[in-house]
PDB file of C-alpha atoms in Angstrom:
ATOM      1  CA  MET A 972      -0.049   0.095  -0.163  1.00 76.00           C
ATOM      2  CA  LYS A 973       2.830   2.408   0.824  1.00 81.00           C
ATOM      3  CA  LEU A 974       4.343   1.576  -2.724  1.00 85.00           C
ATOM      4  CA  ILE A 975       0.663   2.847  -4.526  1.00 82.00           C
ATOM      5  CA  ASN A 976       0.661   5.822  -2.064  1.00 78.00           C
ATOM      6  CA  GLU A 977       3.883   7.017  -3.283  1.00 82.00           C
ATOM      7  CA  GLN A 978       3.190   6.642  -6.975  1.00 81.00           C
ATOM      8  CA  ARG A 979      -0.459   7.494  -7.215  1.00 77.00           C
ATOM      9  CA  ASP A 980       0.586  11.137  -8.217  1.00 74.00           C
ATOM     10  CA  GLU A 981       2.384   9.729 -11.571  1.00 82.00           C
ATOM     11  CA  HIS A 982       0.043   6.747 -12.125  1.00 82.00           C
ATOM     12  CA  SER A 983      -3.481   5.623 -11.642  1.00 83.00           C
ATOM     13  CA  VAL A 984      -4.147   3.786  -8.852  1.00 82.00           C
ATOM     14  CA  VAL A 985      -5.982   1.189 -10.882  1.00 85.00           C
ATOM     15  CA  LYS A 986      -3.132   0.429 -12.837  1.00 88.00           C
ATOM     16  CA  LEU A 987      -0.466   0.009  -9.853  1.00 87.00           C
ATOM     17  CA  CYS A 988      -3.046  -2.337  -8.179  1.00 87.00           C
ATOM     18  CA  ALA A 989      -3.149  -4.141 -11.358  1.00 90.00           C
ATOM     19  CA  LEU A 990       0.680  -4.280 -11.322  1.00 90.00           C
ATOM     20  CA  LEU A 991       0.692  -5.632  -8.013  1.00 90.00           C
ATOM     21  CA  LYS A 992      -2.188  -7.881  -8.386  1.00 91.00           C
ATOM     22  CA  ILE A 993      -4.479  -6.181  -5.696  1.00 88.00           C
ATOM     23  CA  ASP A 994      -7.822  -5.069  -5.959  1.00 88.00           C
ATOM     24  CA  PRO A 995      -8.355  -1.230  -6.176  1.00 83.00           C
ATOM     25  CA  ASN A 996     -11.172  -1.850  -3.564  1.00 84.00           C
ATOM     26  CA  THR A 997      -8.869  -2.962  -1.319  1.00 85.00           C
ATOM     27  CA  TYR A 998      -6.525  -0.153  -1.394  1.00 80.00           C
ATOM     28  CA  TYR A 999      -9.240   2.373  -0.987  1.00 79.00           C
ATOM     29  CA  ARG A1000     -10.652   0.209   1.981  1.00 80.00           C
ATOM     30  CA  HIS A1001      -7.189   0.315   3.524  1.00 80.00           C
ATOM     31  CA  CYS A1002      -7.033   4.191   3.370  1.00 76.00           C
ATOM     32  CA  ARG A1003     -10.611   4.842   4.831  1.00 73.00           C
ATOM     33  CA  GLN A1004      -9.452   2.336   8.013  1.00 74.00           C
ATOM     34  CA  GLN A1005      -5.756   4.084   8.267  1.00 71.00           C
ATOM     35  CA  GLY A1006      -7.215   7.648   7.504  1.00 63.00           C
ATOM     36  CA  CYS A1007      -4.769   7.633   4.300  1.00 59.00           C
ATOM     37  CA  SER A1008      -3.362  10.974   3.300  1.00 56.00           C
ATOM     38  CA  ALA A1009      -3.636  10.057  -0.014  1.00 50.00           C
ATOM     39  CA  VAL A1010      -7.590   9.952  -0.046  1.00 55.00           C
ATOM     40  CA  VAL A1011      -8.306  14.006   0.788  1.00 65.00           C
ATOM     41  CA  SER A1012     -10.856  14.811   2.951  1.00 77.00           C
ATOM     42  CA  ASP A1013     -14.210  16.103   1.813  1.00 81.00           C
ATOM     43  CA  GLU A1014     -13.663  19.009   4.348  1.00 82.00           C
ATOM     44  CA  CYS A1015     -10.562  20.092   2.457  1.00 83.00           C
ATOM     45  CA  ILE A1016     -12.074  19.685  -1.040  1.00 86.00           C
ATOM     46  CA  VAL A1017     -15.070  21.625   0.224  1.00 88.00           C
ATOM     47  CA  GLN A1018     -12.794  24.204   1.007  1.00 89.00           C
ATOM     48  CA  CYS A1019     -10.885  24.308  -2.698  1.00 88.00           C
ATOM     49  CA  ILE A1020     -14.604  24.475  -3.815  1.00 91.00           C
ATOM     50  CA  ARG A1021     -15.475  27.312  -2.421  1.00 91.00           C
ATOM     51  CA  GLU A1022     -12.200  29.291  -3.332  1.00 91.00           C
ATOM     52  CA  SER A1023     -12.729  28.397  -6.946  1.00 89.00           C
ATOM     53  CA  TYR A1024     -16.641  29.165  -6.480  1.00 90.00           C
ATOM     54  CA  GLN A1025     -15.522  32.754  -5.195  1.00 90.00           C
ATOM     55  CA  GLN A1026     -12.706  33.211  -7.579  1.00 90.00           C
ATOM     56  CA  SER A1027     -15.118  32.756 -10.535  1.00 86.00           C
ATOM     57  CA  ARG A1028     -17.837  35.071  -8.773  1.00 85.00           C
ATOM     58  CA  LYS A1029     -20.153  32.465  -8.315  1.00 83.00           C
ATOM     59  CA  ILE A1030     -20.129  31.748 -12.052  1.00 85.00           C
ATOM     60  CA  TYR A1031     -18.648  28.551 -12.548  1.00 85.00           C
ATOM     61  CA  GLY A1032     -20.715  25.396 -12.272  1.00 87.00           C
ATOM     62  CA  ARG A1033     -19.928  21.892 -11.545  1.00 90.00           C
ATOM     63  CA  PRO A1034     -17.596  21.035 -14.945  1.00 91.00           C
ATOM     64  CA  ARG A1035     -15.480  24.018 -14.445  1.00 91.00           C
ATOM     65  CA  ILE A1036     -14.971  23.901 -10.632  1.00 92.00           C
ATOM     66  CA  HIS A1037     -14.043  20.149 -11.226  1.00 92.00           C
ATOM     67  CA  GLN A1038     -11.440  21.478 -14.410  1.00 92.00           C
ATOM     68  CA  ASP A1039     -10.226  23.857 -12.042  1.00 90.00           C
ATOM     69  CA  LEU A1040      -9.605  21.371  -9.324  1.00 88.00           C
ATOM     70  CA  ARG A1041      -8.130  19.155 -11.343  1.00 87.00           C
ATOM     71  CA  LYS A1042      -5.467  21.960 -12.450  1.00 87.00           C
ATOM     72  CA  LYS A1043      -4.686  22.017  -8.528  1.00 83.00           C
ATOM     73  CA  GLY A1044      -3.792  19.019  -8.426  1.00 79.00           C
ATOM     74  CA  ILE A1045      -7.023  17.641  -6.904  1.00 81.00           C
ATOM     75  CA  ARG A1046      -8.626  14.101  -8.504  1.00 83.00           C
ATOM     76  CA  ILE A1047     -12.082  13.886  -7.547  1.00 87.00           C
ATOM     77  CA  GLY A1048     -14.912  12.246  -9.273  1.00 88.00           C
ATOM     78  CA  SER A1049     -17.573  14.062 -10.575  1.00 89.00           C
ATOM     79  CA  THR A1050     -20.470  12.457  -8.666  1.00 90.00           C
ATOM     80  CA  ARG A1051     -18.387  13.230  -5.464  1.00 90.00           C
ATOM     81  CA  LEU A1052     -17.896  16.937  -6.398  1.00 91.00           C
ATOM     82  CA  ALA A1053     -21.729  17.058  -7.614  1.00 91.00           C
ATOM     83  CA  ARG A1054     -22.560  15.494  -3.931  1.00 91.00           C
ATOM     84  CA  LEU A1055     -20.442  17.667  -2.199  1.00 91.00           C
ATOM     85  CA  MET A1056     -21.523  21.149  -4.192  1.00 92.00           C
ATOM     86  CA  LYS A1057     -25.158  20.084  -3.327  1.00 91.00           C
ATOM     87  CA  GLN A1058     -24.746  19.667   0.418  1.00 91.00           C
ATOM     88  CA  GLU A1059     -22.843  22.765   0.961  1.00 90.00           C
ATOM     89  CA  GLY A1060     -25.453  24.117  -1.416  1.00 90.00           C
ATOM     90  CA  ILE A1061     -23.120  25.933  -4.017  1.00 87.00           C
ATOM     91  CA  ASP A1062     -24.681  26.025  -7.454  1.00 82.00           C
ATOM     92  CA  PHE A1063     -23.739  28.193 -10.462  1.00 72.00           C
ATOM     93  CA  LEU A1064     -25.799  31.930 -11.411  1.00 64.00           C
ATOM     94  CA  ALA A1065     -27.383  31.312 -14.828  1.00 62.00           C
ATOM     95  CA  THR A1066     -27.825  33.898 -16.850  1.00 60.00           C
ATOM     96  CA  LEU A1067     -30.470  34.375 -19.237  1.00 59.00           C
ATOM     97  CA  HIS A1068     -29.959  34.660 -22.779  1.00 62.00           C
ATOM     98  CA  PHE A1069     -32.179  36.562 -24.882  1.00 62.00           C
ATOM     99  CA  GLN A1070     -32.688  35.645 -28.318  1.00 66.00           C
ATOM    100  CA  ASN A1071     -33.971  38.118 -31.316  1.00 66.00           C
ATOM    101  CA  ASP A1072     -36.782  36.806 -33.000  1.00 64.00           C
ATOM    102  CA  GLY A1073     -36.408  39.756 -35.623  1.00 63.00           C
ATOM    103  CA  CYS A1074     -39.488  41.577 -34.405  1.00 63.00           C
ATOM    104  CA  MET A1075     -38.848  45.236 -33.367  1.00 61.00           C
ATOM    105  CA  SER A1076     -41.720  46.859 -30.674  1.00 56.00           C
TER     106      SER A1076
END
């Protein structure tokens, strides 16, 4: 498990587990039980989400925040991100786009 923790920034956990003939679920279960530092806590991710959201002037939605987190080196699934954003009440500001139908009144 230590080898996977050391190499996970350069290679995917799934590939490392396949190479070592370990089921990825075993690795993730071990991390949850041991409080592994490789698994980023929800509180830390929520803080990064809030920073990205505030910097975008509350315009960014889930896809752009997900992209922003990946640029910062935080790898998180889109489902987990959506769940955390929903729990925290973070939603993007929708802008209205008016379509000109050609009628002038």
